[in-house]
Tab-separated table of C-alpha atoms in Angstrom:
chain	number	residue	atom	x	y	z
A	1	PHE	CA	10.700	27.755	-33.153
A	2	ALA	CA	13.512	30.202	-32.572
A	3	ASP	CA	11.325	33.206	-33.312
A	4	ILE	CA	8.559	31.953	-31.059
A	5	THR	CA	10.989	31.289	-28.245
A	6	VAL	CA	12.654	34.693	-28.513
A	7	GLN	CA	9.293	36.433	-28.345
A	8	MET	CA	8.203	34.291	-25.410
A	9	VAL	CA	11.402	34.906	-23.482
A	10	ASN	CA	11.246	38.614	-24.298
A	11	ILE	CA	7.806	38.848	-22.739
A	12	LEU	CA	8.823	36.806	-19.730
A	13	ALA	CA	11.928	38.877	-19.230
A	14	ALA	CA	10.187	42.246	-19.287
A	15	LYS	CA	10.395	43.764	-15.824
A	16	SER	CA	7.490	45.493	-14.188
A	17	ASP	CA	9.144	48.887	-13.953
A	18	SER	CA	11.243	49.090	-17.109
A	19	ASN	CA	12.271	47.335	-20.288
A	20	SER	CA	15.508	46.177	-18.718
A	21	LEU	CA	16.220	42.473	-18.974
A	22	ASP	CA	18.840	42.321	-16.241
A	23	GLY	CA	18.626	39.424	-13.865
A	24	TRP	CA	15.952	37.391	-15.612
A	25	ASP	CA	16.148	33.784	-16.665
A	26	ILE	CA	14.966	31.682	-19.551
A	27	PHE	CA	12.320	29.305	-18.304
A	28	LEU	CA	12.356	25.969	-20.065
A	29	GLU	CA	10.036	23.027	-19.797
A	30	PRO	CA	11.195	20.663	-17.041
A	31	GLU	CA	12.461	18.124	-19.575
A	32	MET	CA	14.457	20.852	-21.338
A	33	GLU	CA	16.700	21.295	-18.358
A	34	ASN	CA	20.047	21.994	-19.948
A	35	ILE	CA	19.925	23.851	-23.224
A	36	THR	CA	23.635	23.266	-23.742
A	37	ASN	CA	23.077	19.527	-23.650
A	38	SER	CA	23.115	17.909	-27.082
A	39	ASP	CA	21.105	14.883	-25.946
A	40	TRP	CA	17.504	15.684	-26.894
A	41	THR	CA	16.155	12.157	-27.210
A	42	ALA	CA	12.917	13.156	-25.519
A	43	PHE	CA	12.097	16.034	-27.861
A	44	PRO	CA	12.123	16.674	-31.609
A	45	GLU	CA	15.324	18.180	-32.879
A	46	ALA	CA	13.473	21.211	-34.193
A	47	ILE	CA	12.438	22.269	-30.710
A	48	ALA	CA	15.930	21.741	-29.373
A	49	ALA	CA	17.438	23.799	-32.180
A	50	GLY	CA	14.906	26.551	-31.608
A	51	TYR	CA	15.652	26.857	-27.927
A	52	ASN	CA	19.385	26.800	-28.510
A	53	THR	CA	19.056	29.506	-31.151
A	54	ALA	CA	16.972	31.651	-28.837
A	55	TYR	CA	19.484	31.173	-26.048
A	56	ASN	CA	22.417	32.141	-28.258
A	57	VAL	CA	20.625	35.209	-29.599
A	58	LEU	CA	19.724	36.404	-26.127
A	59	LYS	CA	23.236	35.781	-24.851
A	60	SER	CA	24.704	37.649	-27.803
A	61	ASN	CA	22.508	40.633	-26.988
A	62	GLY	CA	23.925	40.788	-23.501
A	63	VAL	CA	20.912	39.350	-21.702
A	64	PRO	CA	22.187	37.730	-18.485
A	65	LEU	CA	20.894	34.167	-18.501
A	66	ARG	CA	21.693	31.141	-16.449
A	67	ASP	CA	23.117	28.337	-18.526
A	68	THR	CA	20.881	25.751	-16.931
A	69	ILE	CA	17.490	25.740	-15.301
A	70	TYR	CA	16.703	22.861	-12.961
A	71	SER	CA	19.823	21.170	-14.253
A	72	ASN	CA	20.411	19.109	-11.134
A	73	LYS	CA	17.213	18.204	-9.355
A	74	SER	CA	19.164	15.869	-7.102
A	75	ASP	CA	20.915	18.898	-5.589
A	76	ARG	CA	17.667	20.555	-4.599
A	77	PRO	CA	16.229	19.862	-1.144
A	78	ASN	CA	13.123	17.905	-0.222
A	79	LEU	CA	12.819	15.938	-3.417
A	80	GLU	CA	11.036	13.209	-1.514
A	81	GLU	CA	7.915	15.385	-1.478
A	82	TYR	CA	6.041	17.145	-4.221
A	83	GLU	CA	7.140	20.699	-4.847
A	84	ILE	CA	6.040	23.544	-7.073
A	85	GLU	CA	7.848	23.311	-10.360
A	86	SER	CA	6.220	25.953	-12.505
A	87	ILE	CA	3.206	28.187	-12.890
A	88	GLU	CA	1.628	28.964	-16.234
A	89	ILE	CA	-0.798	31.846	-16.634
A	90	SER	CA	-3.329	32.279	-19.424
A	91	GLY	CA	-2.129	29.066	-20.990
A	92	LEU	CA	0.454	31.074	-22.919
A	93	TYR	CA	3.254	32.291	-20.709
A	94	ARG	CA	5.178	30.605	-17.948
A	95	LEU	CA	6.637	32.442	-14.988
A	96	SER	CA	10.308	32.012	-14.284
A	97	GLU	CA	11.514	30.898	-10.884
A	98	SER	CA	12.878	34.371	-10.184
A	99	PHE	CA	9.504	35.926	-10.957
A	100	ILE	CA	7.763	33.507	-8.607
A	101	LYS	CA	10.195	34.383	-5.838
A	102	LYS	CA	10.422	38.144	-6.340
A	103	GLU	CA	6.958	39.152	-7.500
A	104	LEU	CA	4.653	36.522	-6.024
A	105	ASN	CA	6.532	35.854	-2.796
A	106	LEU	CA	6.407	32.123	-3.453
A	107	ASN	CA	9.287	29.966	-2.313
A	108	VAL	CA	9.603	27.181	-4.846
A	109	ASP	CA	12.276	25.483	-2.760
A	110	GLU	CA	9.768	24.718	-0.031
A	111	HIS	CA	6.989	22.171	-0.072
A	112	PHE	CA	3.773	23.073	-1.802
A	113	SER	CA	1.708	25.528	0.227
A	114	TRP	CA	-1.844	26.572	-0.565
A	115	ASP	CA	-1.265	29.775	1.376
A	116	ASN	CA	1.629	30.735	-0.872
A	117	ILE	CA	-0.307	29.912	-4.003
A	118	LYS	CA	-3.418	31.806	-2.940
A	119	THR	CA	-1.361	34.823	-1.932
A	120	GLY	CA	0.427	35.010	-5.257
A	121	MET	CA	-2.648	34.302	-7.346
A	122	ASN	CA	-4.684	36.904	-5.488
A	123	ARG	CA	-2.001	39.487	-6.209
A	124	LEU	CA	-2.059	38.669	-9.886
A	125	TYR	CA	-5.824	38.544	-10.081
A	126	SER	CA	-6.242	41.822	-8.218
A	127	LEU	CA	-4.157	43.413	-10.965
A	128	LYS	CA	-6.320	41.659	-13.578
A	129	LEU	CA	-3.260	39.870	-14.859
A	130	ILE	CA	-4.594	36.359	-14.604
A	131	ARG	CA	-7.567	34.364	-15.746
A	132	PHE	CA	-6.388	30.874	-15.059
A	133	PHE	CA	-3.177	29.104	-14.221
A	134	TRP	CA	-1.483	25.741	-14.252
A	135	ILE	CA	0.560	24.356	-11.397
A	136	ASP	CA	3.053	21.563	-11.988
A	137	PHE	CA	4.178	19.408	-9.099
A	138	ALA	CA	7.198	17.169	-9.409
A	139	LYS	CA	8.291	14.177	-7.403
A	140	GLY	CA	11.869	13.611	-8.374
A	141	ALA	CA	12.454	13.920	-12.096
A	142	GLU	CA	9.984	11.326	-13.340
A	143	GLY	CA	6.561	11.869	-11.783
A	144	LYS	CA	4.245	14.807	-12.295
A	145	ILE	CA	0.805	16.021	-11.369
A	146	LYS	CA	-0.700	18.920	-13.273
A	147	LEU	CA	-3.522	20.995	-11.836
A	148	LYS	CA	-5.426	23.613	-13.801
A	149	ILE	CA	-7.660	26.237	-12.209
A	150	GLU	CA	-9.512	29.079	-13.892
A	151	ILE	CA	-10.635	32.116	-11.947
A	152	LYS	CA	-13.700	34.131	-12.947
A	153	GLU	CA	-15.396	37.146	-11.438
A	154	GLU	CA	-18.133	35.250	-9.646
A	155	ASN	CA	-16.680	31.894	-8.758
A	156	LEU	CA	-14.249	29.141	-9.571
A	157	THR	CA	-15.434	27.713	-12.853
A	158	ARG	CA	-12.824	25.364	-14.194
A	159	MET	CA	-10.609	22.725	-12.686
A	160	GLY	CA	-8.922	19.745	-14.223
A	161	ILE	CA	-6.363	17.341	-12.854
A	162	GLY	CA	-4.056	14.983	-14.654
A	163	GLY	CA	-0.715	13.312	-14.277
A	164	TYR	CA	1.920	11.874	-16.504
A	165	TYR	CA	5.129	9.922	-16.262
A	166	ALA	CA	8.036	11.072	-18.404
A	167	ASN	CA	11.576	9.899	-18.950
A	168	THR	CA	14.365	10.535	-21.422
A	169	MET	CA	12.795	8.213	-23.989
A	170	GLY	CA	9.712	10.361	-24.265
A	171	ASN	CA	7.261	7.894	-22.776
A	172	ASN	CA	4.373	9.540	-21.007
A	173	ILE	CA	0.904	8.920	-19.673
A	174	TYR	CA	-1.598	11.736	-19.411
A	175	ILE	CA	-5.213	11.348	-18.323
A	176	ALA	CA	-7.485	14.274	-17.612
A	177	TYR	CA	-11.163	14.911	-17.095
A	178	GLU	CA	-12.502	18.397	-17.122
A	179	MET	CA	-15.971	19.835	-16.664
A	180	VAL	CA	-16.555	23.540	-17.003
A	181	GLY	CA	-19.737	25.438	-16.545
A	182	ARG	CA	-21.914	27.959	-14.817
A	183	LEU	CA	-25.575	28.122	-14.092
A	184	GLN	CA	-27.479	29.227	-17.198
A	185	GLN	CA	-24.327	29.270	-19.262
A	186	SER	CA	-22.335	26.982	-21.483
A	187	GLU	CA	-21.450	23.535	-20.249
A	188	VAL	CA	-18.188	22.073	-21.482
A	189	ILE	CA	-17.102	18.506	-20.879
A	190	THR	CA	-13.610	17.533	-21.927
A	191	LEU	CA	-12.148	14.050	-21.719
A	192	GLU	CA	-8.536	13.420	-22.672
A	193	GLY	CA	-6.319	10.379	-22.468
A	194	TYR	CA	-2.776	9.964	-23.738
A	195	LEU	CA	-0.541	6.923	-23.524
A	196	GLY	CA	2.774	6.412	-25.268
A	197	ASN	CA	5.272	8.700	-26.955
A	198	TYR	CA	3.722	12.155	-26.940
A	199	TYR	CA	0.421	11.367	-28.635
A	200	ASN	CA	-1.527	8.173	-28.486
A	201	GLY	CA	-4.978	8.727	-27.127
A	202	ILE	CA	-8.428	10.187	-27.384
A	203	SER	CA	-9.916	13.623	-26.891
A	204	ALA	CA	-13.549	14.693	-26.841
A	205	LYS	CA	-15.367	17.940	-26.128
A	206	LEU	CA	-19.069	18.691	-25.904
A	207	ARG	CA	-20.349	22.232	-25.517
A	208	LEU	CA	-24.041	22.863	-24.952
A	209	PRO	CA	-25.739	26.214	-25.497
A	210	ARG	CA	-26.608	28.783	-22.889
A	211	LEU	CA	-30.364	28.799	-23.214
A	212	LEU	CA	-31.487	31.350	-20.657
A	213	ASN	CA	-29.340	34.361	-21.471
A	214	TRP	CA	-30.664	37.431	-23.187
A	215	PRO	CA	-29.963	38.696	-25.826
A	216	ILE	CA	-30.160	35.424	-27.684
A	217	PHE	CA	-27.043	33.352	-27.953
A	218	ASN	CA	-27.005	29.879	-29.434
A	219	GLN	CA	-23.946	27.706	-29.445
A	220	LEU	CA	-23.432	24.115	-30.430
A	221	SER	CA	-20.026	22.513	-30.564
A	222	PHE	CA	-18.816	18.935	-30.817
A	223	THR	CA	-15.216	17.863	-31.153
A	224	SER	CA	-13.813	14.372	-31.448
A	225	ASP	CA	-10.060	14.045	-31.720
A	226	GLN	CA	-8.311	10.696	-31.979
A	227	ARG	CA	-4.610	11.107	-32.403
A	228	LYS	CA	-1.430	9.132	-32.499
A	229	TYR	CA	1.720	11.132	-33.022
A	230	ASN	CA	5.211	9.830	-32.507
A	231	PRO	CA	8.029	12.173	-33.563
A	232	LEU	CA	10.449	9.271	-33.411
A	233	LYS	CA	8.317	7.099	-35.726
A	234	LEU	CA	6.760	9.457	-38.225
A	235	SER	CA	5.400	6.680	-40.386
A	236	LYS	CA	2.855	5.927	-37.662
A	237	ALA	CA	1.695	9.488	-37.179
A	238	PHE	CA	-1.919	10.384	-37.736
A	239	HIS	CA	-4.335	12.961	-36.459
A	240	ASN	CA	-8.096	12.657	-36.839
A	241	THR	CA	-10.399	15.553	-36.047
A	242	ASN	CA	-14.152	15.887	-36.346
A	243	SER	CA	-15.649	19.230	-35.461
A	244	LEU	CA	-19.063	20.840	-35.817
A	245	SER	CA	-19.884	24.264	-34.448
A	246	TYR	CA	-22.713	26.743	-34.758
A	247	ASP	CA	-22.610	30.196	-33.244
A	248	LEU	CA	-25.117	33.026	-33.573
A	249	GLY	CA	-25.078	36.033	-31.326
A	250	LEU	CA	-25.943	39.652	-30.784
A	251	LEU	CA	-24.256	42.022	-28.373
A	252	PHE	CA	-23.760	40.126	-25.141
A	253	ASP	CA	-21.394	39.584	-22.256
A	254	HIS	CA	-19.923	36.123	-22.394
A	255	ASN	CA	-17.079	34.607	-20.401
A	256	MET	CA	-15.166	32.439	-22.800
A	257	ILE	CA	-13.066	29.583	-21.540
A	258	LEU	CA	-9.699	30.767	-22.813
A	259	LEU	CA	-9.971	34.478	-23.415
A	260	GLY	CA	-11.654	35.875	-20.333
A	261	ASP	CA	-14.429	38.442	-20.426
A	262	ILE	CA	-15.509	39.447	-23.903
A	263	LYS	CA	-18.110	41.849	-25.203
A	264	TYR	CA	-18.594	41.560	-28.913
A	265	LYS	CA	-20.908	41.104	-31.838
A	266	ARG	CA	-20.441	37.862	-33.618
A	267	ALA	CA	-22.053	35.907	-36.389
A	268	SER	CA	-20.305	32.780	-37.545
A	269	PHE	CA	-20.897	29.383	-39.030
A	270	ASP	CA	-18.151	26.808	-39.242
A	271	ILE	CA	-17.988	23.224	-40.429
A	272	ASP	CA	-14.700	21.407	-40.275
A	273	SER	CA	-13.766	17.801	-40.938
A	274	ILE	CA	-10.173	16.644	-41.019
A	275	ASN	CA	-8.574	13.235	-41.332
A	276	THR	CA	-4.800	13.281	-41.703
A	277	GLY	CA	-3.956	9.618	-41.663
A	278	GLU	CA	-3.309	7.258	-44.530
A	279	ASN	CA	-6.081	9.117	-46.348
A	280	PHE	CA	-6.077	12.850	-45.914
A	281	ARG	CA	-9.298	14.749	-46.393
A	282	THR	CA	-10.293	18.142	-45.103
A	283	PHE	CA	-13.303	20.327	-45.635
A	284	SER	CA	-13.906	23.726	-44.115
A	285	ILE	CA	-16.448	26.447	-44.733
A	286	GLY	CA	-16.777	29.549	-42.615
A	287	LEU	CA	-18.403	32.954	-42.542
A	288	SER	CA	-17.836	35.294	-39.620
A	289	TYR	CA	-18.064	38.925	-38.589
A	290	ASN	CA	-16.655	40.185	-35.321
A	291	PHE	CA	-16.694	43.539	-33.629
A	292	GLU	CA	-15.032	42.751	-30.372
A	293	THR	CA	-13.539	44.183	-27.217
A	294	LEU	CA	-11.432	41.693	-25.322
A	295	ASP	CA	-10.438	42.119	-21.706
A	296	ASP	CA	-7.637	39.631	-22.038
A	297	LEU	CA	-4.385	39.182	-20.193
A	298	PHE	CA	-1.761	40.464	-22.613
A	299	PHE	CA	-3.573	41.265	-25.828
A	300	PRO	CA	-6.744	43.293	-25.312
A	301	THR	CA	-8.196	44.274	-28.647
A	302	ASN	CA	-10.680	46.627	-30.175
A	303	GLY	CA	-11.600	46.475	-33.797
A	304	THR	CA	-13.268	44.720	-36.655
A	305	SER	CA	-12.586	41.311	-38.112
A	306	ILE	CA	-14.214	39.986	-41.277
A	307	SER	CA	-13.427	36.526	-42.564
A	308	ILE	CA	-14.763	34.450	-45.450
A	309	GLN	CA	-13.257	31.032	-45.968
A	310	TYR	CA	-13.616	28.026	-48.202
A	311	HIS	CA	-11.155	25.174	-48.003
A	312	PHE	CA	-11.248	21.752	-49.548
A	313	ASN	CA	-8.478	19.217	-49.832
A	314	ASN	CA	-8.614	15.591	-50.875
A	315	THR	CA	-5.556	13.391	-50.818
A	316	VAL	CA	-5.695	9.633	-51.145
A	317	ASN	CA	-2.815	7.272	-50.452
A	318	VAL	CA	-0.480	9.912	-49.113
A	319	ASN	CA	2.372	7.500	-48.588
A	320	GLN	CA	2.265	6.264	-52.171
A	321	ARG	CA	1.734	9.689	-53.773
A	322	ASP	CA	-0.030	8.022	-56.692
A	323	ASP	CA	-3.156	10.156	-56.819
A	324	VAL	CA	-3.646	13.764	-57.760
A	325	ILE	CA	-3.821	16.074	-54.772
A	326	ASP	CA	-6.817	18.392	-54.985
A	327	TYR	CA	-6.356	21.624	-53.121
A	328	ASN	CA	-8.667	24.626	-53.143
A	329	ILE	CA	-8.641	27.530	-50.753
A	330	PHE	CA	-10.269	30.927	-50.779
A	331	ASN	CA	-9.941	33.288	-47.870
A	332	ILE	CA	-10.582	36.984	-47.275
A	333	ASN	CA	-9.554	38.377	-43.923
A	334	ILE	CA	-9.739	42.025	-42.870
A	335	GLU	CA	-8.941	43.040	-39.310
A	336	ASN	CA	-8.153	46.308	-37.595
A	337	HIS	CA	-7.179	46.189	-33.939
A	338	ASN	CA	-6.232	49.058	-31.653
A	339	ASN	CA	-4.845	48.022	-28.308
A	340	ILE	CA	-4.020	50.103	-25.270
A	341	LEU	CA	-2.904	48.427	-22.075
A	342	ASN	CA	-1.681	50.303	-19.027
A	343	ASN	CA	-0.948	48.550	-15.769
A	344	LYS	CA	1.894	47.790	-13.419
A	345	PHE	CA	3.566	45.293	-15.698
A	346	ILE	CA	3.099	46.538	-19.239
A	347	LEU	CA	2.869	49.905	-20.949
A	348	SER	CA	1.966	49.357	-24.556
A	349	GLN	CA	0.012	50.561	-27.508
A	350	ARG	CA	-0.638	48.330	-30.456
A	351	TYR	CA	-2.158	49.264	-33.786
A	352	LYS	CA	-2.521	46.562	-36.370
A	353	THR	CA	-4.106	46.658	-39.791
A	354	VAL	CA	-4.060	43.431	-41.756
A	355	PHE	CA	-5.538	42.665	-45.137
A	356	THR	CA	-5.297	39.125	-46.446
A	357	LEU	CA	-6.523	37.839	-49.776
A	358	SER	CA	-5.852	34.201	-50.485
A	359	GLY	CA	-6.604	32.081	-53.490
A	360	SER	CA	-5.467	29.002	-55.306
A	361	ILE	CA	-5.045	27.669	-58.783
A	362	PRO	CA	-5.512	24.052	-59.850
A	363	THR	CA	-2.515	21.845	-59.333
A	364	ILE	CA	-0.232	21.938	-62.347
A	365	PRO	CA	1.632	18.768	-63.352
A	366	ILE	CA	5.334	19.497	-63.741
A	367	ILE	CA	6.822	16.053	-63.903
A	368	GLU	CA	5.469	12.697	-62.873
A	369	LYS	CA	4.169	12.757	-59.288
A	370	THR	CA	5.172	16.410	-58.919
A	371	ARG	CA	2.796	19.350	-59.034
A	372	LEU	CA	2.919	23.071	-58.349
A	373	ASP	CA	0.281	24.496	-56.043
A	374	LEU	CA	0.083	28.232	-55.377
A	375	THR	CA	-1.833	28.498	-52.139
A	376	ARG	CA	-1.632	31.950	-50.645
A	377	THR	CA	-0.534	35.510	-51.226
A	378	THR	CA	-0.697	37.837	-48.254
A	379	LEU	CA	-0.284	41.588	-48.034
A	380	GLY	CA	-0.081	42.946	-44.517
A	381	LEU	CA	0.586	46.293	-42.886
A	382	PHE	CA	1.655	46.161	-39.244
A	383	ASP	CA	2.190	49.142	-36.992
A	384	GLU	CA	2.821	48.250	-33.363
A	385	ASN	CA	4.167	49.994	-30.294
A	386	LEU	CA	4.705	47.186	-27.830
A	387	TYR	CA	6.678	47.397	-24.594
A	388	GLY	CA	8.061	50.742	-25.688
A	389	LEU	CA	9.400	49.387	-28.987
A	390	HIS	CA	7.953	50.724	-32.212
A	391	HIS	CA	7.438	48.152	-34.907
A	392	SER	CA	6.240	48.884	-38.445
A	393	ARG	CA	6.338	46.544	-41.398
A	394	LEU	CA	4.849	46.225	-44.834
A	395	GLU	CA	4.903	42.552	-45.661
A	396	LEU	CA	4.286	40.603	-48.835
A	397	ILE	CA	4.227	36.843	-48.475
A	398	LEU	CA	4.220	34.462	-51.411
A	399	LYS	CA	3.708	30.805	-50.656
A	400	TYR	CA	3.723	27.856	-52.971
A	401	ASN	CA	3.885	24.108	-52.696
A	402	ILE	CA	5.757	21.615	-54.791
A	403	VAL	CA	4.128	18.269	-54.104
A	404	SER	CA	6.088	15.165	-55.014
A	405	ASP	CA	7.469	12.214	-53.079
A	406	LEU	CA	8.179	14.665	-50.303
A	407	PHE	CA	6.194	17.668	-49.134
A	408	SER	CA	7.813	21.064	-49.635
A	409	TYR	CA	6.634	24.417	-48.348
A	410	THR	CA	8.398	27.624	-49.292
A	411	SER	CA	7.636	31.186	-48.278
A	412	PHE	CA	9.324	34.452	-49.113
A	413	ILE	CA	8.990	37.430	-46.792
A	414	LEU	CA	10.306	40.858	-47.684
A	415	GLY	CA	9.870	43.334	-44.896
A	416	LYS	CA	11.226	46.510	-43.432
A	417	THR	CA	10.988	47.102	-39.705
A	418	TRP	CA	11.895	50.582	-38.572
A	419	ASN	CA	13.673	51.566	-35.349
A	420	LYS	CA	14.638	48.156	-33.998
A	421	ARG	CA	14.994	45.565	-36.710
A	422	SER	CA	15.411	45.146	-40.448
A	423	GLU	CA	15.335	41.813	-42.148
A	424	ILE	CA	14.944	39.937	-45.377
A	425	THR	CA	13.931	36.348	-44.738
A	426	PHE	CA	13.746	33.366	-47.029
A	427	LYS	CA	12.649	29.983	-45.733
A	428	SER	CA	12.431	26.685	-47.533
A	429	LEU	CA	10.837	23.914	-45.517
A	430	ASP	CA	10.141	20.343	-46.522
A	431	TRP	CA	9.378	17.163	-44.686
A	432	ASP	CA	10.314	13.651	-45.638
A	433	GLY	CA	10.601	12.121	-42.176
A	434	LEU	CA	14.128	10.821	-42.675
A	435	ASP	CA	16.646	13.483	-41.766
A	436	LYS	CA	17.872	13.778	-38.201
A	437	GLY	CA	18.250	17.519	-38.424
A	438	ALA	CA	20.859	20.183	-37.766
A	439	GLU	CA	21.065	23.940	-37.502
A	440	PHE	CA	23.923	26.269	-38.377
A	441	GLY	CA	23.894	29.955	-37.531
A	442	LEU	CA	26.140	32.997	-37.699
A	443	TYR	CA	25.506	36.034	-35.507
A	444	TYR	CA	27.713	39.115	-35.845
A	445	PRO	CA	27.185	42.557	-34.266
A	446	THR	CA	27.816	45.564	-36.499
A	447	ILE	CA	27.331	49.315	-36.355
A	448	ILE	CA	23.984	49.002	-38.072
A	449	GLY	CA	22.970	46.191	-35.762
A	450	PRO	CA	23.574	42.476	-35.338
A	451	ILE	CA	23.573	40.123	-38.303
A	452	LEU	CA	22.075	36.676	-37.839
A	453	LEU	CA	22.555	34.004	-40.487
A	454	THR	CA	20.930	30.646	-39.876
A	455	TYR	CA	20.623	27.422	-41.817
A	456	SER	CA	18.842	24.424	-40.356
A	457	THR	CA	17.775	20.991	-41.452
A	458	ASP	CA	15.771	18.466	-39.485
A	459	LYS	CA	13.143	15.781	-39.802
A	460	PHE	CA	10.244	18.223	-39.654
A	461	PHE	CA	11.539	21.265	-41.530
A	462	LYS	CA	14.320	19.886	-43.631
A	463	ASP	CA	15.897	23.081	-44.946
A	464	GLN	CA	15.744	26.447	-43.288
A	465	PHE	CA	17.874	29.438	-44.202
A	466	ARG	CA	17.732	32.751	-42.370
A	467	LEU	CA	19.546	36.065	-42.619
A	468	SER	CA	18.709	38.763	-40.090
A	469	ILE	CA	20.227	42.232	-39.864
A	470	GLY	CA	19.169	44.503	-37.037
A	471	HIS	CA	18.306	44.433	-33.378
A	472	ILE	CA	16.419	41.473	-32.021
A	473	PHE	CA	14.562	43.479	-29.380
């Protein structure tokens, strides 16, 4: 979580005219108002630890950050009415309040104004920096309405509306209906409903094929997702997924829901069935070839991607751990992406070459109810020049599982990153659903760069140890 947060904040903090981070703020989810507050009853401890780690790392690197964001809603004016609370673009990155004020000319302290929203969104869209966005409205600290709109070249194609109630105990209600489509193109119907602590609901998606486009493109997709997930009561957690998809295409121009305009060759066939409840079973088979050019928001790509996958897992009576866990996986992934993006906000070049060969061996009994499962070995070569920072790494990842009364996942990463960061990382993660969780870290600047030493334990990832030497950015 810390790594993800640091990367997210780094992207958010990048100014339009330079790589300077002066004057930018961390943007947290509304419930994560005060990252110095130790009371995280509404969120898993792992997320809280990750955000705190990211905050400390950024502070230690001299990034000027406010200690709290939206810490006292009662001090802000006009709380009797709904007001803009945040804007999320591309479903990935959220804009900070300072960005909304400075770059989009939106005054978040005033009541919601369609004129302000349209002005800011038009500016972003004219620069081809936006495909769709979320708007959160807040009434006090407990009521929310979320509106999602997607912008395409021709017309407005996607809109969903939902609301939820949240408090410090993590109770929430979220109901959304969404219908997406264009004439002679794919129709997508999404129905979601959530009630309870985080996850307790139903989700369904139906995608019908575009029948009248040429060259030929056939697409069939059905997804049924019934989930109940309570981070405070892990014994009741389950996640059921049923998915069937078929995709056959030649060179065509297709506007995908999440990625924007794409021109690519694609041939793929995927079957996936997952049930992670009392009985865990998963089956996946896939064959795909992609030669793609993505006109996406932050990560346009050119290149080739080849993937062959077989995955089967059968676990019965997970809680009792009495039966042998069958686990087979075979995966070959080759991708080569060259990215060049040049606009007002970002100057970057990215070159990535990744080769992945994965395999498995039968589970080996070690002692009673304990087995060794070697699941994946990855060799990757990364060469990136992103936001003016050169990043090269040769990475070898060994992963293995020791399955017993608790689930353990361990990975070893040995990498060398030139110019900005050097690190050797070892992580040991296991999950037994009992520990509350804690994180301990040591960060010390030296001549060769800062040293970051981190150890964490929590209910999700019980043990985590990290040593980092080098520059974070």
